[in-house]
mmCIF file of C-alpha atoms in Angstrom:
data_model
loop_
_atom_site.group_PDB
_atom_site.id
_atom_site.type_symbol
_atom_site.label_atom_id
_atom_site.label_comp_id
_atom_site.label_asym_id
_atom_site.label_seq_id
_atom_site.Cartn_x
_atom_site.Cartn_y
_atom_site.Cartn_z
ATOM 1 C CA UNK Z 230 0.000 0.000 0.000
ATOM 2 C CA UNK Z 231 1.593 3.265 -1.508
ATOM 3 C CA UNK Z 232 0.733 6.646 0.966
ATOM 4 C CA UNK Z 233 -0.850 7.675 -2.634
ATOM 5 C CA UNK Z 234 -3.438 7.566 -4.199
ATOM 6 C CA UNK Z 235 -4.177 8.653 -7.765
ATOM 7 C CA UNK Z 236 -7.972 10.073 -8.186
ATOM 8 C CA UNK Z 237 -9.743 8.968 -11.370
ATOM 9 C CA UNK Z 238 -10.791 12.759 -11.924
ATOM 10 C CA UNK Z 239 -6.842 13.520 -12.637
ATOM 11 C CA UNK Z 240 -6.496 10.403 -15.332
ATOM 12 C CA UNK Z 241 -9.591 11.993 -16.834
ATOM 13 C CA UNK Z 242 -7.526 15.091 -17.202
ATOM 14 C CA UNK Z 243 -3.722 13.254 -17.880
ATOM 15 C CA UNK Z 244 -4.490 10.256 -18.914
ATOM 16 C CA UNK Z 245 -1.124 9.873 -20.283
ATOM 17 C CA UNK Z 246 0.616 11.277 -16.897
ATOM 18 C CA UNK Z 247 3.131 9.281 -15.014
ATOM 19 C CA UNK Z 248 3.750 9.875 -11.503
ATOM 20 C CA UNK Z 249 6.568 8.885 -9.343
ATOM 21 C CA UNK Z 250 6.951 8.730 -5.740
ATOM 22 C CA UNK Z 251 9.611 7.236 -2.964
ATOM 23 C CA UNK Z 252 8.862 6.514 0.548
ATOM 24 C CA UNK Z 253 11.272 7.225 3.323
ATOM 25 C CA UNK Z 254 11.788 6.151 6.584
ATOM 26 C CA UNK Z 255 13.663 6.460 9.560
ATOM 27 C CA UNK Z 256 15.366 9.400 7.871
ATOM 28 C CA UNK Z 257 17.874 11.801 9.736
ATOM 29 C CA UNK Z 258 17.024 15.659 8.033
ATOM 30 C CA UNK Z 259 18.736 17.580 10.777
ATOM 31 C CA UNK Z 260 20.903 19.920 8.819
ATOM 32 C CA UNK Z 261 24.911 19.339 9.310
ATOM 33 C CA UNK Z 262 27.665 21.481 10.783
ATOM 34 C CA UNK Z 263 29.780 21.449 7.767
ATOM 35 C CA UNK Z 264 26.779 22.838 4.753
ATOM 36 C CA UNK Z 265 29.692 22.287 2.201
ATOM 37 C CA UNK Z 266 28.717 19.398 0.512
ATOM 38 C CA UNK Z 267 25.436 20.255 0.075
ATOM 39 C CA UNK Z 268 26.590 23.732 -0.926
ATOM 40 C CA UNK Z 269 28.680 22.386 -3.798
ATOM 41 C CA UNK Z 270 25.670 20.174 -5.009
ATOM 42 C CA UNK Z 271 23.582 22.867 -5.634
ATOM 43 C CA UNK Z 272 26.111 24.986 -7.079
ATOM 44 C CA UNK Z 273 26.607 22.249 -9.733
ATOM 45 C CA UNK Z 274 23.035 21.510 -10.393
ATOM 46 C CA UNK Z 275 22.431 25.080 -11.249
ATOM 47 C CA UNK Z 276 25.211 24.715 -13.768
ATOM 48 C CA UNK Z 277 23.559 21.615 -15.287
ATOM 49 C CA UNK Z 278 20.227 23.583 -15.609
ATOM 50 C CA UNK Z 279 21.722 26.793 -17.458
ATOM 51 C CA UNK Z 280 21.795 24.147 -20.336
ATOM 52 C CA UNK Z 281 17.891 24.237 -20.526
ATOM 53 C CA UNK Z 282 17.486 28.238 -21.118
ATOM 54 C CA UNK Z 283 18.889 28.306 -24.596
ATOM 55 C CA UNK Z 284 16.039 30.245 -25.665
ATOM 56 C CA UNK Z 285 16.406 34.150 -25.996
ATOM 57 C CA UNK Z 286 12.752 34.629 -24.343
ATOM 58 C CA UNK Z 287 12.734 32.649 -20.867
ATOM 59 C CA UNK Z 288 9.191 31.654 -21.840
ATOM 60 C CA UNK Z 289 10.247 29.912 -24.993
ATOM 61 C CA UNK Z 290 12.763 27.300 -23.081
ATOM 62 C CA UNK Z 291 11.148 23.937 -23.671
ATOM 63 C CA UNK Z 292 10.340 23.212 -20.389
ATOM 64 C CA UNK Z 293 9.105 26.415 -19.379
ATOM 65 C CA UNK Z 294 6.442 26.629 -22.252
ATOM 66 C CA UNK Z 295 5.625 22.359 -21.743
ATOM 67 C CA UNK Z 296 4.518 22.978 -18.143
ATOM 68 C CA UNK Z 297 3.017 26.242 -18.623
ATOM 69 C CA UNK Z 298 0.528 24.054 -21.515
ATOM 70 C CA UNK Z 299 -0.119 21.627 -18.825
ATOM 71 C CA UNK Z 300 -1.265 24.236 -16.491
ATOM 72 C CA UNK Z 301 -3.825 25.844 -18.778
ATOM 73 C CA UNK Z 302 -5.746 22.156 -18.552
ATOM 74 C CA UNK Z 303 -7.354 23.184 -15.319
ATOM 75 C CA UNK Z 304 -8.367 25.920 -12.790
ATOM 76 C CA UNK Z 305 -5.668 28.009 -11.397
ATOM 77 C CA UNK Z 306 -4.730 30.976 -9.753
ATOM 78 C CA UNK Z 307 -3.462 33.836 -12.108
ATOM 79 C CA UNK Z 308 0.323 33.443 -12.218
ATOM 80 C CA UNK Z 309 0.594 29.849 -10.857
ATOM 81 C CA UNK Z 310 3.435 28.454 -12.655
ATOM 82 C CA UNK Z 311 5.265 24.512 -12.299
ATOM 83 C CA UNK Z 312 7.891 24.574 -9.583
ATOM 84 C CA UNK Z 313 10.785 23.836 -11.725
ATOM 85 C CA UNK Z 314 10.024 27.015 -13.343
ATOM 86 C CA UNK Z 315 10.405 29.175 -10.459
ATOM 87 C CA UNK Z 316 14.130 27.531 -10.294
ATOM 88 C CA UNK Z 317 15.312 27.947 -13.718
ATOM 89 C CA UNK Z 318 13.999 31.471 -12.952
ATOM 90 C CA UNK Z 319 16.117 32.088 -10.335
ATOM 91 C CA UNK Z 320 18.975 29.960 -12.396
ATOM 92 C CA UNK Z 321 18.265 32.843 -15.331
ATOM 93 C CA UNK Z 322 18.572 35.668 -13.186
ATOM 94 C CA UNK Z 323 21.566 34.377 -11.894
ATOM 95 C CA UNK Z 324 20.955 33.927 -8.420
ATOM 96 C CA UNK Z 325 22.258 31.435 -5.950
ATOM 97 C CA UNK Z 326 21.147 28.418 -4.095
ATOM 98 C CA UNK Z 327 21.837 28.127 -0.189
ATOM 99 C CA UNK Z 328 20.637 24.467 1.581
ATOM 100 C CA UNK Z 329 17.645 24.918 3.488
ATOM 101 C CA UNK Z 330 17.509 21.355 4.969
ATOM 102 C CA UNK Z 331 18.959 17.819 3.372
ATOM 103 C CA UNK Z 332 15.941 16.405 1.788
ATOM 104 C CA UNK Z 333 14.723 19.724 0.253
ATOM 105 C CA UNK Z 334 18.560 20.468 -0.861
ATOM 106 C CA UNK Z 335 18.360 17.260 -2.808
ATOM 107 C CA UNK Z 336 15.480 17.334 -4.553
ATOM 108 C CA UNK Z 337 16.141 20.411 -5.244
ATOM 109 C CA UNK Z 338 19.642 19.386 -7.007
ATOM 110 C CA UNK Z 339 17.678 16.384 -8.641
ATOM 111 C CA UNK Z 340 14.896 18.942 -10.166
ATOM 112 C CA UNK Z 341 17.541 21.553 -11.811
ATOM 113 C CA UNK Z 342 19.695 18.885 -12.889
ATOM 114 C CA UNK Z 343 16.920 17.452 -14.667
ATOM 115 C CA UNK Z 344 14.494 19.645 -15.033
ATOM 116 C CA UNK Z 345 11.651 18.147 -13.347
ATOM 117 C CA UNK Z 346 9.154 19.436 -10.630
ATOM 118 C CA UNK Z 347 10.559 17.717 -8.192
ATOM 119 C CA UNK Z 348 8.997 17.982 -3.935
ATOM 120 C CA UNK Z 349 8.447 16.591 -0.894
ATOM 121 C CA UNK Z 350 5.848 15.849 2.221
ATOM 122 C CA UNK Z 351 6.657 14.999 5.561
ATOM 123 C CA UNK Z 352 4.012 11.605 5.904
ATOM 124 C CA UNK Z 353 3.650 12.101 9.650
ATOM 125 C CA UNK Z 354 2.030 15.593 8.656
ATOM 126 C CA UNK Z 355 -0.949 13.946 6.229
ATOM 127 C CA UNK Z 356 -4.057 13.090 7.594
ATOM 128 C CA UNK Z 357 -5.540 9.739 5.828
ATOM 129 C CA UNK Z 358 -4.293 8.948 2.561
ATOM 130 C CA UNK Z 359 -2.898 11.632 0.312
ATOM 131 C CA UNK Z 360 -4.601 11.804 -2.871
ATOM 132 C CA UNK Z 361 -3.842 13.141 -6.288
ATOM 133 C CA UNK Z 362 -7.211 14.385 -7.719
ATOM 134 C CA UNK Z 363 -9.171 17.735 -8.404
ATOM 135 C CA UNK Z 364 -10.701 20.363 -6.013
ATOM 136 C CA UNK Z 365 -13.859 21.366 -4.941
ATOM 137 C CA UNK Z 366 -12.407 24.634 -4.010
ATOM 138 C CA UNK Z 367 -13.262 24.573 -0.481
ATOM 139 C CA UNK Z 368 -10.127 22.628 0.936
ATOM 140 C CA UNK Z 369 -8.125 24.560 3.653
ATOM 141 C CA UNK Z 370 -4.637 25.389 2.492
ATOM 142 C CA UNK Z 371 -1.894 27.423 3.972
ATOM 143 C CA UNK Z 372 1.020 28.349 1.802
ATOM 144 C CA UNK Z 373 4.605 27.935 3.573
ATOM 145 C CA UNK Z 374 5.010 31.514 5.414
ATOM 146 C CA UNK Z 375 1.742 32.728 4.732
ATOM 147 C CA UNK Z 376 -0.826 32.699 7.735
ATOM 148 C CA UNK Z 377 -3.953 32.769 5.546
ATOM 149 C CA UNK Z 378 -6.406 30.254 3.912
ATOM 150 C CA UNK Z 379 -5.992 30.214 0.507
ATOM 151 C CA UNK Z 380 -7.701 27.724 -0.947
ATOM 152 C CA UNK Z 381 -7.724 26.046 -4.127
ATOM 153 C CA UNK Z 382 -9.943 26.946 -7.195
ATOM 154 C CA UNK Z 383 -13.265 24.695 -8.051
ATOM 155 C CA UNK Z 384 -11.216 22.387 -10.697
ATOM 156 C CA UNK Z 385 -7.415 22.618 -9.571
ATOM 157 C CA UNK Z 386 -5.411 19.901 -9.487
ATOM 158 C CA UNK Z 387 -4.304 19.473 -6.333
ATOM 159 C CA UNK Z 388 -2.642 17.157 -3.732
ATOM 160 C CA UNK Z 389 -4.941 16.783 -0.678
ATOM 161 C CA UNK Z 390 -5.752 14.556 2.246
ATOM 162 C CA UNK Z 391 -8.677 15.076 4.958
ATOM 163 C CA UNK Z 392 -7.205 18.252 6.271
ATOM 164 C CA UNK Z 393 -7.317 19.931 3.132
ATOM 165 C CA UNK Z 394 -5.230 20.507 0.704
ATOM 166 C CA UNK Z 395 -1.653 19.716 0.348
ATOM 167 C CA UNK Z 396 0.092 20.950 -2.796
ATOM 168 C CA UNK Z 397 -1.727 23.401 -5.305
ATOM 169 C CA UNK Z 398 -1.391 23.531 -9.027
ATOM 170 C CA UNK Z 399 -0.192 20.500 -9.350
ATOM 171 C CA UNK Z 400 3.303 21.475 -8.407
ATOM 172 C CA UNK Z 401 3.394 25.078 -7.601
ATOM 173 C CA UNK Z 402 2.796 25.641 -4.205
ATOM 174 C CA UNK Z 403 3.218 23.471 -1.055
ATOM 175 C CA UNK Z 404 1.629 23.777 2.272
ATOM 176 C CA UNK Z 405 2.702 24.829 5.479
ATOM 177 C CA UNK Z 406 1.395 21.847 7.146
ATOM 178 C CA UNK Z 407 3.252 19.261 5.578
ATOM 179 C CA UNK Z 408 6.276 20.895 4.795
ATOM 180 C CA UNK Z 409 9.795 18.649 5.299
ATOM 181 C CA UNK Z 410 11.439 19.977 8.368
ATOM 182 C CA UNK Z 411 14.560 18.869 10.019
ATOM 183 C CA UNK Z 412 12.371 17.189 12.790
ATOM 184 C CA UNK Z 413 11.227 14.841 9.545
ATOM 185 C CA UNK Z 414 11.612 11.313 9.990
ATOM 186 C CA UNK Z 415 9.183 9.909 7.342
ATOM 187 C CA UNK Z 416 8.699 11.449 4.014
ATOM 188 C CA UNK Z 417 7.267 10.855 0.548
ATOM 189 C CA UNK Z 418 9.262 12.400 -2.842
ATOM 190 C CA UNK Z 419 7.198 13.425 -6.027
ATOM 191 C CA UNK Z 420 8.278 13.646 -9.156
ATOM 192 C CA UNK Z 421 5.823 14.191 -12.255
ATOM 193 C CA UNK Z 422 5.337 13.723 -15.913
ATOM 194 C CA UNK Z 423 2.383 14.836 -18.386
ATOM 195 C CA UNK Z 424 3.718 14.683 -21.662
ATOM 196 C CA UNK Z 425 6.286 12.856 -23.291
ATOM 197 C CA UNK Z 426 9.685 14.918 -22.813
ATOM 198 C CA UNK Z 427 8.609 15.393 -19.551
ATOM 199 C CA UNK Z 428 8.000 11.488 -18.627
ATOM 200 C CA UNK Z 429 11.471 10.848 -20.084
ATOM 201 C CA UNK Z 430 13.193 13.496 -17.823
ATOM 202 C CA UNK Z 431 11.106 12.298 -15.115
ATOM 203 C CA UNK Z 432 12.261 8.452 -15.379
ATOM 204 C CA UNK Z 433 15.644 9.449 -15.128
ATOM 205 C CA UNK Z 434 15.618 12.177 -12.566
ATOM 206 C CA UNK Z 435 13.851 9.475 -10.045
ATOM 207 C CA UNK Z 436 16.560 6.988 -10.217
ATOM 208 C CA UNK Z 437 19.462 10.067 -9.325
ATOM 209 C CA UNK Z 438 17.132 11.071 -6.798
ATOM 210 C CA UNK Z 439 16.583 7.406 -4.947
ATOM 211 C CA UNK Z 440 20.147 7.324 -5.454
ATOM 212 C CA UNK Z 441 20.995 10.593 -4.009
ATOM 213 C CA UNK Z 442 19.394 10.012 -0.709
ATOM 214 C CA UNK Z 443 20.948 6.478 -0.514
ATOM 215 C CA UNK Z 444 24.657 8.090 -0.683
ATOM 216 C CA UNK Z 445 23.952 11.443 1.412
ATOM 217 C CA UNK Z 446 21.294 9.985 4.038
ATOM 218 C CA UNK Z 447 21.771 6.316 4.317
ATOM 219 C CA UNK Z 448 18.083 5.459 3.497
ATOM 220 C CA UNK Z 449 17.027 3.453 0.816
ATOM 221 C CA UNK Z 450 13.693 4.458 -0.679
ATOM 222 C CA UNK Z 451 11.365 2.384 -3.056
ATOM 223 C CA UNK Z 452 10.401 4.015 -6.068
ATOM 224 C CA UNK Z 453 6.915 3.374 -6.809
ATOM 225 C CA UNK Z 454 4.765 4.554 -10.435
ATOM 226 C CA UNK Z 455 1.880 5.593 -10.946
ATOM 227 C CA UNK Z 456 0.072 4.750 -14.738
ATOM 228 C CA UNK Z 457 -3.726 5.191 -15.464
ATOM 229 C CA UNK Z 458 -3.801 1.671 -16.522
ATOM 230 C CA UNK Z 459 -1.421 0.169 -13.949
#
């Protein structure tokens, strides 16, 4: 039994998509003395993702403009945009990456390298199953450092659980609530695809990313996939 589960409302909507997750547990997230290492990954991952701006207009990169088509398939907020585009962003204004805690500093490294949304929940945080589905609108969400409900739109693909919602947009904005802190122990990694590039990037970028947290963190995570069809 996966800690997702994939609504029939989103394969209506993707039935193409191909979700990944990994499970962790027992994991140490306390951040170390000694930042260098994870320092030094991030510098090179924003290296590696300079090679996916070729394009003179930041919204013509291919990645940008695939993810920003996937969003205009549901209900949104104005200006909600995939999470690996607010990184290249920040890679194209040429602005740096500082570690914020292990688990986040690695997916974080796995999502620039590869160009993938790439996030996290802490699965001590989620209240029944997490689901993958669409919103009624009325689920309670609070953005990390924001102290007001903002819920989803009527139609957004969301992740959610019974205390509302989890993740909005798909990808573009996570919730306080579940948030990975150092105090983590148990945690479940996301990585998406909707169309074809994008399932190719993301098949790859899960296998660095199970084998990321194996080398830095000692824990060995499962990879589990999500098909409409499986």
């Amino acid at each position: 039994m996966t800690a997702l589960i994939v609504d029939n409302d989103f394969w209506d909507l993707f039935p193409d998509a191909q979700i990944y997750t990994i499970e962790l547990s027992g994991l140490n997230n306390q951040i170390p003395t000694d930042q260098s290492d994870y320092q030094t990954m991030l510098n090179n991952a924003e290296e590696e993702a300079k090679s996916f701006l070729s394009a003179a207009d930041f919204k013509d990169n291919e990645i940008i403009a695939d993810w920003r088509m996937v969003l205009t398939k549901f209900k949104k907020k104005k200006g909600a945009r995939a999470s690996i585009e607010a990184l290249l962003k920040r890679v194209s204004q040429g602005r740096t990456f500082s570690p914020i805690n292990p688990l986040v500093d690695i997916y974080n490294s796995i999502s620039l390298e590869y160009g993938v949304p790439c996030g996290g929940e802490d699965l001590d945080k989620i209240v029944g199953p997490m689901h993958l589905g669409i919103a009624k609108g009325d689920e309670e969400f609070f953005p990390i450092g924001e102290t007001k409900n903002d819920p989803p739109r009527d139609g957004e693909v969301i992740y959610y659980d019974e205390a509302g919602a989890i993740c909005r947009s798909l990808n573009w904005r996570d919730g306080e609530r579940t948030m990975l802190t150092e105090e983590t122990t148990n945690a479940i990694l996301i990585i998406e695809g909707i169309t074809p590039a994008q399932k190719k990037r993301a098949e790859a970028a899960v296998t660095e990313l199970r084998d990321k947290v194996r080398d830095y963190l000692r824990i060995e995570g499962k990879i589990n996939s999500f098909t409409k069809n499986q």
